[in-house]
Structure formats: structure tokens, C-alpha cells
Short mmCIF file of C-alpha atoms in Angstrom, two decimals:
data_model
loop_
_atom_site.label_atom_id
_atom_site.label_comp_id
_atom_site.label_asym_id
_atom_site.label_seq_id
_atom_site.Cartn_x
_atom_site.Cartn_y
_atom_site.Cartn_z
CA MET A 3 22.71 -99.56 14.08
CA SER A 4 24.46 -96.87 12.80
CA LEU A 5 24.21 -93.15 13.72
CA LEU A 6 24.08 -90.53 11.18
CA LYS A 7 27.08 -88.25 11.43
CA ILE A 8 26.80 -84.48 10.48
CA ASP A 9 30.12 -82.86 9.45
CA PRO A 10 29.98 -79.69 11.19
CA LYS A 11 32.46 -77.95 8.38
CA SER A 12 29.84 -78.97 5.77
CA THR A 13 27.28 -77.44 7.53
CA GLU A 14 29.34 -74.08 8.01
CA ASP A 15 29.86 -73.96 4.49
CA TYR A 16 26.04 -74.53 3.48
CA VAL A 17 24.75 -71.96 5.44
CA SER A 18 27.76 -69.54 4.42
CA ASN A 19 26.66 -70.14 0.93
CA HIS A 20 23.12 -69.75 1.10
CA PHE A 21 23.75 -66.35 3.10
CA LYS A 22 25.89 -64.93 0.56
CA PHE A 23 23.18 -66.00 -2.39
CA PHE A 24 20.61 -64.28 0.03
CA LEU A 25 22.91 -60.88 0.16
CA LEU A 26 23.77 -61.05 -3.61
CA SER A 27 19.62 -61.47 -4.52
CA LEU A 28 18.99 -58.58 -1.78
CA PHE A 29 21.64 -56.42 -3.40
CA GLY A 30 20.23 -57.24 -6.88
CA VAL A 31 16.85 -56.37 -5.80
CA LEU A 32 17.94 -53.04 -4.59
CA ALA A 33 19.80 -52.14 -7.88
CA ILE A 34 16.73 -52.80 -10.09
CA VAL A 35 14.81 -50.58 -7.29
CA GLY A 36 17.43 -47.93 -8.04
CA ILE A 37 17.39 -48.03 -11.80
CA ILE A 38 13.93 -47.68 -11.48
CA ALA A 39 13.75 -44.42 -9.07
CA VAL A 40 16.54 -43.13 -11.53
CA SER A 41 14.28 -43.31 -14.53
CA ILE A 42 11.29 -42.08 -13.16
CA PHE A 43 13.43 -39.28 -11.97
CA PHE A 44 14.56 -38.58 -15.05
CA VAL A 45 11.51 -38.95 -16.95
CA ILE A 46 9.92 -36.23 -14.37
CA VAL A 47 12.72 -33.88 -15.31
CA ARG A 48 12.59 -34.26 -18.91
CA GLY A 49 8.71 -34.00 -18.87
CA ALA A 50 9.02 -30.96 -16.54
CA GLU A 51 5.98 -28.35 -17.59
CA GLN A 52 7.27 -25.14 -19.69
CA THR A 53 6.38 -21.43 -18.24
CA LEU A 54 7.01 -18.24 -19.54
CA VAL A 55 8.40 -15.82 -17.58
CA PRO A 56 6.40 -12.88 -16.75
CA ASP A 57 7.54 -9.34 -17.05
CA VAL A 58 8.15 -7.79 -13.45
CA MET A 59 10.19 -5.25 -14.12
CA GLY A 60 9.13 -1.63 -12.25
CA ARG A 61 6.92 -4.15 -10.00
CA GLU A 62 7.12 -4.02 -6.25
CA LEU A 63 9.07 -7.21 -4.72
CA THR A 64 5.65 -8.71 -3.22
CA GLU A 65 3.82 -8.33 -6.80
CA ALA A 66 7.07 -9.82 -8.37
CA LEU A 67 7.03 -12.90 -5.99
CA ILE A 68 3.63 -13.61 -6.55
CA GLU A 69 3.86 -13.17 -10.63
CA LEU A 70 6.81 -16.13 -10.31
CA GLN A 71 4.79 -18.56 -8.07
CA ASP A 72 2.03 -18.31 -10.20
CA LYS A 73 4.57 -19.34 -13.02
CA GLY A 74 6.03 -21.88 -10.81
CA LEU A 75 9.16 -20.11 -10.92
CA TYR A 76 11.86 -19.18 -7.85
CA PRO A 77 13.45 -16.04 -7.21
CA MET A 78 16.77 -15.08 -6.38
CA ILE A 79 16.98 -11.89 -5.01
CA GLN A 80 20.13 -8.89 -5.07
CA LEU A 81 20.06 -5.86 -3.83
CA ARG A 82 21.48 -2.56 -5.84
CA TYR A 83 21.75 1.27 -5.76
CA SER A 84 20.12 3.07 -8.43
CA GLN A 85 20.15 6.66 -10.08
CA THR A 86 16.79 7.60 -9.42
CA ALA A 87 15.01 8.03 -5.64
CA GLY A 88 11.60 6.79 -6.90
CA ASP A 89 12.85 3.11 -7.92
CA ARG A 90 13.56 2.26 -4.54
CA GLY A 91 12.06 -1.35 -3.62
CA LEU A 92 11.15 -1.56 -6.93
CA ILE A 93 12.66 -4.57 -9.44
CA VAL A 94 15.13 -2.89 -12.37
CA GLU A 95 16.15 -5.97 -13.37
CA GLN A 96 15.49 -9.82 -14.37
CA GLU A 97 17.29 -12.48 -15.75
CA PRO A 98 15.77 -14.37 -17.78
CA ALA A 99 14.35 -11.88 -19.49
CA ALA A 100 10.30 -11.04 -19.89
CA GLY A 101 9.14 -13.83 -22.38
CA THR A 102 11.78 -16.40 -22.10
CA ILE A 103 10.45 -19.79 -22.48
CA VAL A 104 11.90 -21.86 -19.62
CA ARG A 105 10.96 -25.10 -17.48
CA ALA A 106 9.20 -24.86 -14.24
CA GLY A 107 10.99 -24.61 -10.97
CA ARG A 108 13.64 -22.45 -12.72
CA ARG A 109 15.33 -19.43 -10.77
CA VAL A 110 14.93 -15.82 -12.23
CA ARG A 111 17.51 -13.18 -10.72
CA LEU A 112 15.61 -10.33 -9.45
CA VAL A 113 17.48 -6.97 -8.82
CA VAL A 114 16.09 -4.60 -6.35
CA SER A 115 16.59 -0.63 -6.19
CA GLN A 116 17.84 0.41 -2.59
CA GLY A 117 17.06 3.78 -3.75
CA VAL A 118 20.24 6.54 -4.62
CA LEU A 119 23.21 6.41 -2.41
CA ILE A 120 22.83 9.77 -1.03
CA SER A 121 26.12 11.73 0.07
CA SER A 122 24.82 15.36 -0.10
CA VAL A 123 21.75 16.95 0.87
CA ASP A 124 19.36 17.63 -1.82
CA ASN A 125 17.68 20.64 -2.52
CA PHE A 126 13.94 20.56 -1.34
CA ILE A 127 13.06 24.30 -1.67
CA GLY A 128 9.70 24.90 -3.73
CA LEU A 129 8.98 21.05 -3.69
CA ASN A 130 5.69 20.05 -1.48
CA PHE A 131 6.57 19.70 2.30
CA ASN A 132 4.31 16.54 2.59
CA GLU A 133 5.79 14.75 -0.28
CA VAL A 134 9.50 15.57 1.04
CA ALA A 135 8.67 14.30 4.32
CA GLN A 136 7.07 11.25 3.07
CA SER A 137 10.11 10.33 1.08
CA LEU A 138 12.27 11.12 4.33
CA GLN A 139 10.56 8.70 5.79
CA GLY A 140 10.93 5.81 4.01
CA PRO A 141 13.14 2.44 4.76
CA VAL A 142 17.01 3.10 5.45
CA ALA A 143 19.48 0.88 3.93
CA ALA A 144 21.69 -1.03 6.60
CA GLY A 145 25.11 1.34 7.26
CA LEU A 146 23.17 4.62 5.29
CA PRO A 147 22.34 7.63 7.34
CA ALA A 148 18.98 8.43 8.10
CA ILE A 149 17.43 11.71 7.35
CA SER A 150 14.72 13.10 9.67
CA VAL A 151 12.34 15.95 9.84
CA ARG A 152 13.03 18.17 12.88
CA GLU A 153 10.00 18.98 14.79
CA PRO A 154 8.24 21.29 15.06
CA VAL A 155 7.78 22.39 11.59
CA MET A 156 8.25 26.57 10.90
CA PHE A 157 5.30 28.06 9.05
CA ASP A 158 5.37 31.49 7.40
CA PHE A 159 2.75 33.36 5.36
CA SER A 160 4.19 33.64 1.71
CA THR A 161 3.14 34.15 -1.91
CA ALA A 162 4.05 30.51 -2.66
CA PRO A 163 1.30 27.96 -2.44
CA ALA A 164 0.37 26.48 0.55
CA GLY A 165 2.86 23.40 1.74
CA THR A 166 5.80 24.81 -0.42
CA VAL A 167 8.94 24.44 1.05
CA LEU A 168 10.45 28.02 1.43
CA GLN A 169 13.71 27.42 3.37
CA GLN A 170 15.93 24.43 4.32
CA ASN A 171 18.85 23.94 6.89
CA PRO A 172 20.96 22.12 6.09
CA GLN A 173 21.81 23.82 2.77
CA PRO A 174 21.47 22.05 -0.63
CA GLY A 175 24.45 20.53 -1.57
CA ALA A 176 25.86 20.20 2.49
CA GLY A 177 27.74 16.88 2.98
CA ILE A 178 26.24 14.08 4.68
CA THR A 179 28.80 12.02 7.02
CA GLY A 180 26.21 10.50 9.53
CA ASP A 181 22.49 10.57 10.52
CA LEU A 182 20.84 14.31 10.31
CA TYR A 183 17.47 16.46 10.82
CA MET A 184 16.47 18.55 8.63
CA GLU A 185 14.65 21.97 9.29
CA PHE A 186 12.29 23.47 7.30
CA VAL A 187 10.26 26.75 7.05
CA VAL A 188 6.96 25.92 5.04
CA SER A 189 4.23 28.51 3.30
CA ARG A 190 1.31 28.99 5.03
CA GLY A 191 -0.35 30.55 1.62
CA PRO A 192 -0.80 34.26 1.00
CA PHE A 193 -1.68 36.65 4.24
CA ASN A 194 -5.25 37.90 4.20
CA ALA A 195 -5.78 36.02 1.17
CA LEU A 196 -9.27 36.04 -0.05
CA VAL A 197 -11.52 33.17 -1.31
CA THR A 198 -14.09 33.46 -3.75
CA VAL A 199 -17.17 31.08 -2.73
CA PRO A 200 -18.62 29.19 -5.70
CA GLN A 201 -21.81 28.16 -6.59
CA LEU A 202 -22.88 25.14 -4.53
CA THR A 203 -26.64 24.95 -4.65
CA GLY A 204 -27.92 22.51 -6.70
CA LEU A 205 -25.14 20.29 -6.79
CA ASN A 206 -24.75 16.45 -5.28
CA PRO A 207 -22.19 16.14 -2.08
CA ALA A 208 -19.60 15.02 -4.93
CA GLN A 209 -19.78 17.71 -6.83
CA ALA A 210 -20.00 20.20 -4.06
CA LEU A 211 -16.78 18.74 -2.95
CA SER A 212 -15.17 18.49 -6.03
CA ALA A 213 -15.93 22.70 -6.43
CA ILE A 214 -14.76 23.45 -2.84
CA ASP A 215 -11.47 21.06 -3.00
CA GLY A 216 -8.11 23.30 -3.52
CA LEU A 217 -9.77 26.70 -2.85
CA GLY A 218 -8.58 26.66 0.68
CA VAL A 219 -11.52 26.74 2.39
CA ASN A 220 -13.25 24.29 4.61
CA PHE A 221 -16.88 22.96 4.44
CA GLU A 222 -19.38 21.28 6.74
CA PHE A 223 -22.42 19.73 5.89
CA ASN A 224 -25.96 19.34 7.77
CA LEU A 225 -28.80 17.60 6.87
CA ARG A 226 -32.56 18.10 6.58
CA GLN A 227 -35.71 16.55 5.32
CA ARG A 228 -36.43 17.02 1.67
CA ALA A 229 -39.10 19.36 0.78
CA ALA A 230 -41.78 18.61 -1.74
CA HIS A 231 -40.29 20.75 -4.25
CA GLU A 232 -36.94 20.03 -3.43
CA ALA A 233 -34.67 17.36 -5.17
CA GLY A 234 -33.36 14.78 -2.98
CA GLU A 235 -29.89 14.36 -1.89
CA THR A 236 -28.70 17.89 -2.92
CA VAL A 237 -27.73 21.25 -1.88
CA VAL A 238 -30.42 23.50 -1.11
CA ALA A 239 -28.50 26.12 0.96
CA GLN A 240 -25.07 27.75 1.31
CA SER A 241 -23.45 30.36 3.63
CA PRO A 242 -21.74 32.57 2.64
CA PRO A 243 -23.75 32.85 -0.68
CA PRO A 244 -22.23 32.37 -4.09
CA ASN A 245 -19.31 34.68 -5.17
CA ALA A 246 -18.94 35.84 -1.85
CA SER A 247 -15.07 36.75 -0.48
CA VAL A 248 -14.21 35.16 2.38
CA PRO A 249 -10.45 34.89 4.21
CA TYR A 250 -8.24 31.77 3.36
CA GLY A 251 -8.95 28.97 5.86
CA SER A 252 -13.00 29.76 6.47
CA THR A 253 -15.84 27.39 6.59
CA VAL A 254 -18.48 27.45 3.94
CA GLN A 255 -21.92 25.88 5.53
CA LEU A 256 -23.99 23.58 3.10
CA VAL A 257 -27.23 22.16 3.88
CA ILE A 258 -28.42 18.97 1.90
CA SER A 259 -31.66 17.58 1.49
CA SER A 260 -32.51 13.71 1.85
CA PRO A 261 -32.70 11.49 -0.68
CA ALA A 262 -36.24 11.23 -2.38
CA SER A 263 -36.28 7.41 -1.83
CA MET A 264 -33.58 4.73 -0.42
CA ALA A 265 -32.87 0.95 -1.01
CA SER A 266 -33.88 -1.42 1.95
CA GLY A 267 -30.79 -1.37 4.59
CA GLU A 268 -29.13 2.17 3.41
CA VAL A 269 -28.60 4.73 5.41
CA PHE A 270 -27.99 8.42 4.61
CA ASN A 271 -26.16 10.27 7.33
CA THR A 272 -23.43 12.56 7.73
CA PHE A 273 -19.87 11.38 9.05
CA ARG A 274 -18.76 13.68 11.66
CA PHE A 275 -15.07 13.69 13.52
CA THR A 276 -13.11 16.57 14.72
CA ALA A 277 -9.57 15.98 13.81
CA PRO A 278 -5.97 18.24 15.03
CA ARG A 279 -5.97 21.48 12.63
CA ASN A 280 -3.45 21.96 10.26
CA PRO A 281 -1.36 25.14 9.68
CA TYR A 282 -2.69 24.46 5.65
CA PRO A 283 -4.98 22.38 3.63
CA LEU A 284 -3.95 18.37 3.56
CA ALA A 285 -4.97 15.60 1.47
CA MET A 286 -8.00 14.13 3.38
CA SER A 287 -10.00 10.79 2.32
CA LEU A 288 -13.21 9.11 3.71
CA GLU A 289 -13.47 5.78 2.31
CA ALA A 290 -16.04 2.98 3.08
CA VAL A 291 -15.62 -0.89 3.51
CA LEU A 292 -18.88 -2.02 2.50
CA PRO A 293 -20.57 -5.61 4.05
CA SER A 294 -19.61 -7.27 0.60
CA GLY A 295 -15.86 -6.45 1.54
CA GLU A 296 -15.75 -3.96 -1.57
CA ARG A 297 -13.69 -0.95 -0.77
CA VAL A 298 -15.56 2.43 -2.02
CA SER A 299 -14.38 6.70 -2.14
CA VAL A 300 -16.64 8.80 -0.13
CA ALA A 301 -14.80 11.87 -0.44
CA ASN A 302 -11.45 12.99 -1.29
CA VAL A 303 -10.69 16.56 -1.09
CA GLU A 304 -7.86 19.22 0.99
CA HIS A 305 -8.89 19.88 4.55
CA HIS A 306 -7.39 22.11 7.24
CA GLY A 307 -8.60 19.75 9.90
CA GLY A 308 -10.90 20.42 12.90
CA VAL A 309 -14.54 19.44 12.03
CA ILE A 310 -14.99 17.34 9.24
CA SER A 311 -18.40 16.77 8.13
CA VAL A 312 -19.38 14.62 5.07
CA PRO A 313 -22.45 12.98 4.09
CA TYR A 314 -22.61 9.31 2.89
CA ARG A 315 -25.42 6.92 1.55
CA LEU A 316 -24.13 3.60 2.23
CA PRO A 317 -25.56 0.15 3.47
CA LEU A 318 -25.93 -0.52 7.40
CA GLY A 319 -23.01 -2.15 8.67
CA SER A 320 -20.53 -0.45 6.08
CA ILE A 321 -17.11 0.87 8.00
CA LEU A 322 -16.23 4.53 7.30
CA ILE A 323 -12.62 5.27 7.53
CA LEU A 324 -11.28 8.76 7.77
CA SER A 325 -6.97 9.30 6.66
CA MET A 326 -5.21 12.38 6.38
CA GLN A 327 -1.81 12.48 4.37
CA ASN A 328 -2.40 8.64 3.97
CA ARG A 329 -2.50 8.64 8.09
CA GLU A 330 -5.74 6.90 9.44
CA LEU A 331 -7.32 8.88 12.16
CA HIS A 332 -10.48 7.35 12.85
CA ARG A 333 -12.93 4.52 11.70
CA GLU A 334 -16.54 3.49 12.72
CA MET A 335 -19.89 1.59 11.72
CA VAL A 336 -22.62 2.94 9.87
CA VAL A 337 -25.25 1.69 12.50
CA SER A 338 -28.35 3.87 12.18
CA GLN A 339 -30.40 6.48 10.35
CA GLN A 340 -30.36 10.07 10.54
CA SER A 341 -33.74 11.55 12.24
CA PHE A 342 -34.47 14.60 10.04
CA LEU A 343 -35.98 17.90 11.64
#
């Protein structure tokens, strides 16, 4: 009987040839997959959605970014000094221009103003001190000098409107070589000035506040139950009386009647808070955030500070927010109904 003999070399050649065939087949499959993937990529790119570049000139950066995101565009942000201080933080240039049709995913170059490069002290005399102070409190770009208001601010009586800058140090035009503090003398208004009290009885709270605003007097509201012959939610008494002459900064007392009717869940009451006293009236606002989330204005007037008293009619659970010169002082929730005597 003869035995089958296998040639080792033939076996090695056989395995080698089959392995080479396997590798060639694998490379072929990968090549086909790659071609398909590239083809799909170019189909997607060619089919990319077109979009309209929005107009973001003069908008704040955050608003501009939201606009671009909604259009499927991406920002490329650059910073630059401009010729107008009011431009700081706003978009002053964009590329492509608004209205250009581009593919989604395109980058849009946005130039954001860093404000004016300050090399000398501005002339603030005659300007409103609160506006000056706010402009100096803004963010300072890296490497630029910071200009701050030195406290305490000095005040003096003057024929100029209360809050007007009378003097400043350093003087206008002085060079700026580093961080500095500005000293100001601000008008309190005329010395012993008299104010004529207007007719307030018969007005609703909003009308009464509008008539008082800007006169240089404070106000205080008190509530009482409406009499049968009285209109609801109106001023029924005032002190001093109409046409009386009172010193600048005096307080006018007002009595307001309760509403004739109210919806379920409504509260009619007076917001009361004692704020720091100001040397002259500052912008005061009282806002309410309703349970629905809506934000409404209750009062916007100038006030010297001290006792602040404002009537309101709001849904139970509303949040009242008191601010003065855009700075929040106090907030509280509407929780109960006034008991009228």
C-alpha cells in the first residue's frame, strides 16, 4: 500500500495564494465602501440648504448669535475700537452683508465695537450725573485705563436741574496715562425752591403718579374703603391741597379708595419700602412678575428715596420688584388682601 505524500512547498504556495486573494478582496470592498461614503458626502454638500444672512448690524452680540444660529450660520468674531462710545458691545460690521443667500454652515464675520479708545478726559459738565456714572461703570477692555467715580460725590445747590454735573476733576481734555478716579460736584437743584402741588383728586393711581413725576416732590399713598358715592380706585383726598406751594423735596399725602369690584384671586394693596435717601430724585421703577410669568410695570417715577408707597392691584402670588437707577433694591410676594378701616 502506498502512502499519499504532500509536498510542503505546494501547501505553502496554496495558503499564500489564498491569503493574497483574501487581502485583495478585502481592499476591494473597503475601496467600494470609501467611494460610496465620498459620494454620499458630496451629495449632502451639494444638497446643503441655502439660507438668508440676517441683518445684525447695531445688535448686541448675544442677539446676533441667536439670529445666526436660527439661520444655521456660524460666527467669526473680531473686536475693534469705534468712533462712538454708544457702539460698545454692538455689531458694527458683518460679512457677508444682510440679505446675501449662502449655504447653511457658512461662517459670518462679525465685528464687535469695544467703544472709543480714550486718551483724554471727556467733558462731563452739564450732563446728568447718573448717566455719566453708568457709562464709566461699563466693562474695560484689556490694557485700557479704568475710569471710576470717587465716592462720596459732592452736591451743591444750583439753578441747574438736580443731578447735573457742575464741576469735575481732572478737567476736560486732561491726558489719561493710567487708571484714574473722577471727582464730581453735582447739583441738588435750586436752594429753597418751591413746587406747586397739582390737582390729584379724582385721578387713578397711574394718572396721579404721572402728574407728580418730575416735580421734585415725594408721595405717599394710603388706602381706605370706598364710600358709596365715590368712584373706585381713585384719589379721594390729598395734602397739601391743589395749587399749594411747598418746598422742593416735600411729601404729598394721597388717599385712594378701594376698587368697586375685583376678580377672584386679585389683591388691592400698597407696596411699602424704606429706601436710602438721595440728594436729588432718581429714576425709580416698581415692576410685577405675574404668576403666568408676564412682567408688567406698576410705577416709573423719580423719587428722593425714604418711604416709598405705591398702590397696586395684582393677582395673588405676583412678585413685586423695586429698582432705583436700574439697581434692584427689594422684592416681595403678593400674599394677602388689605383690610380697610
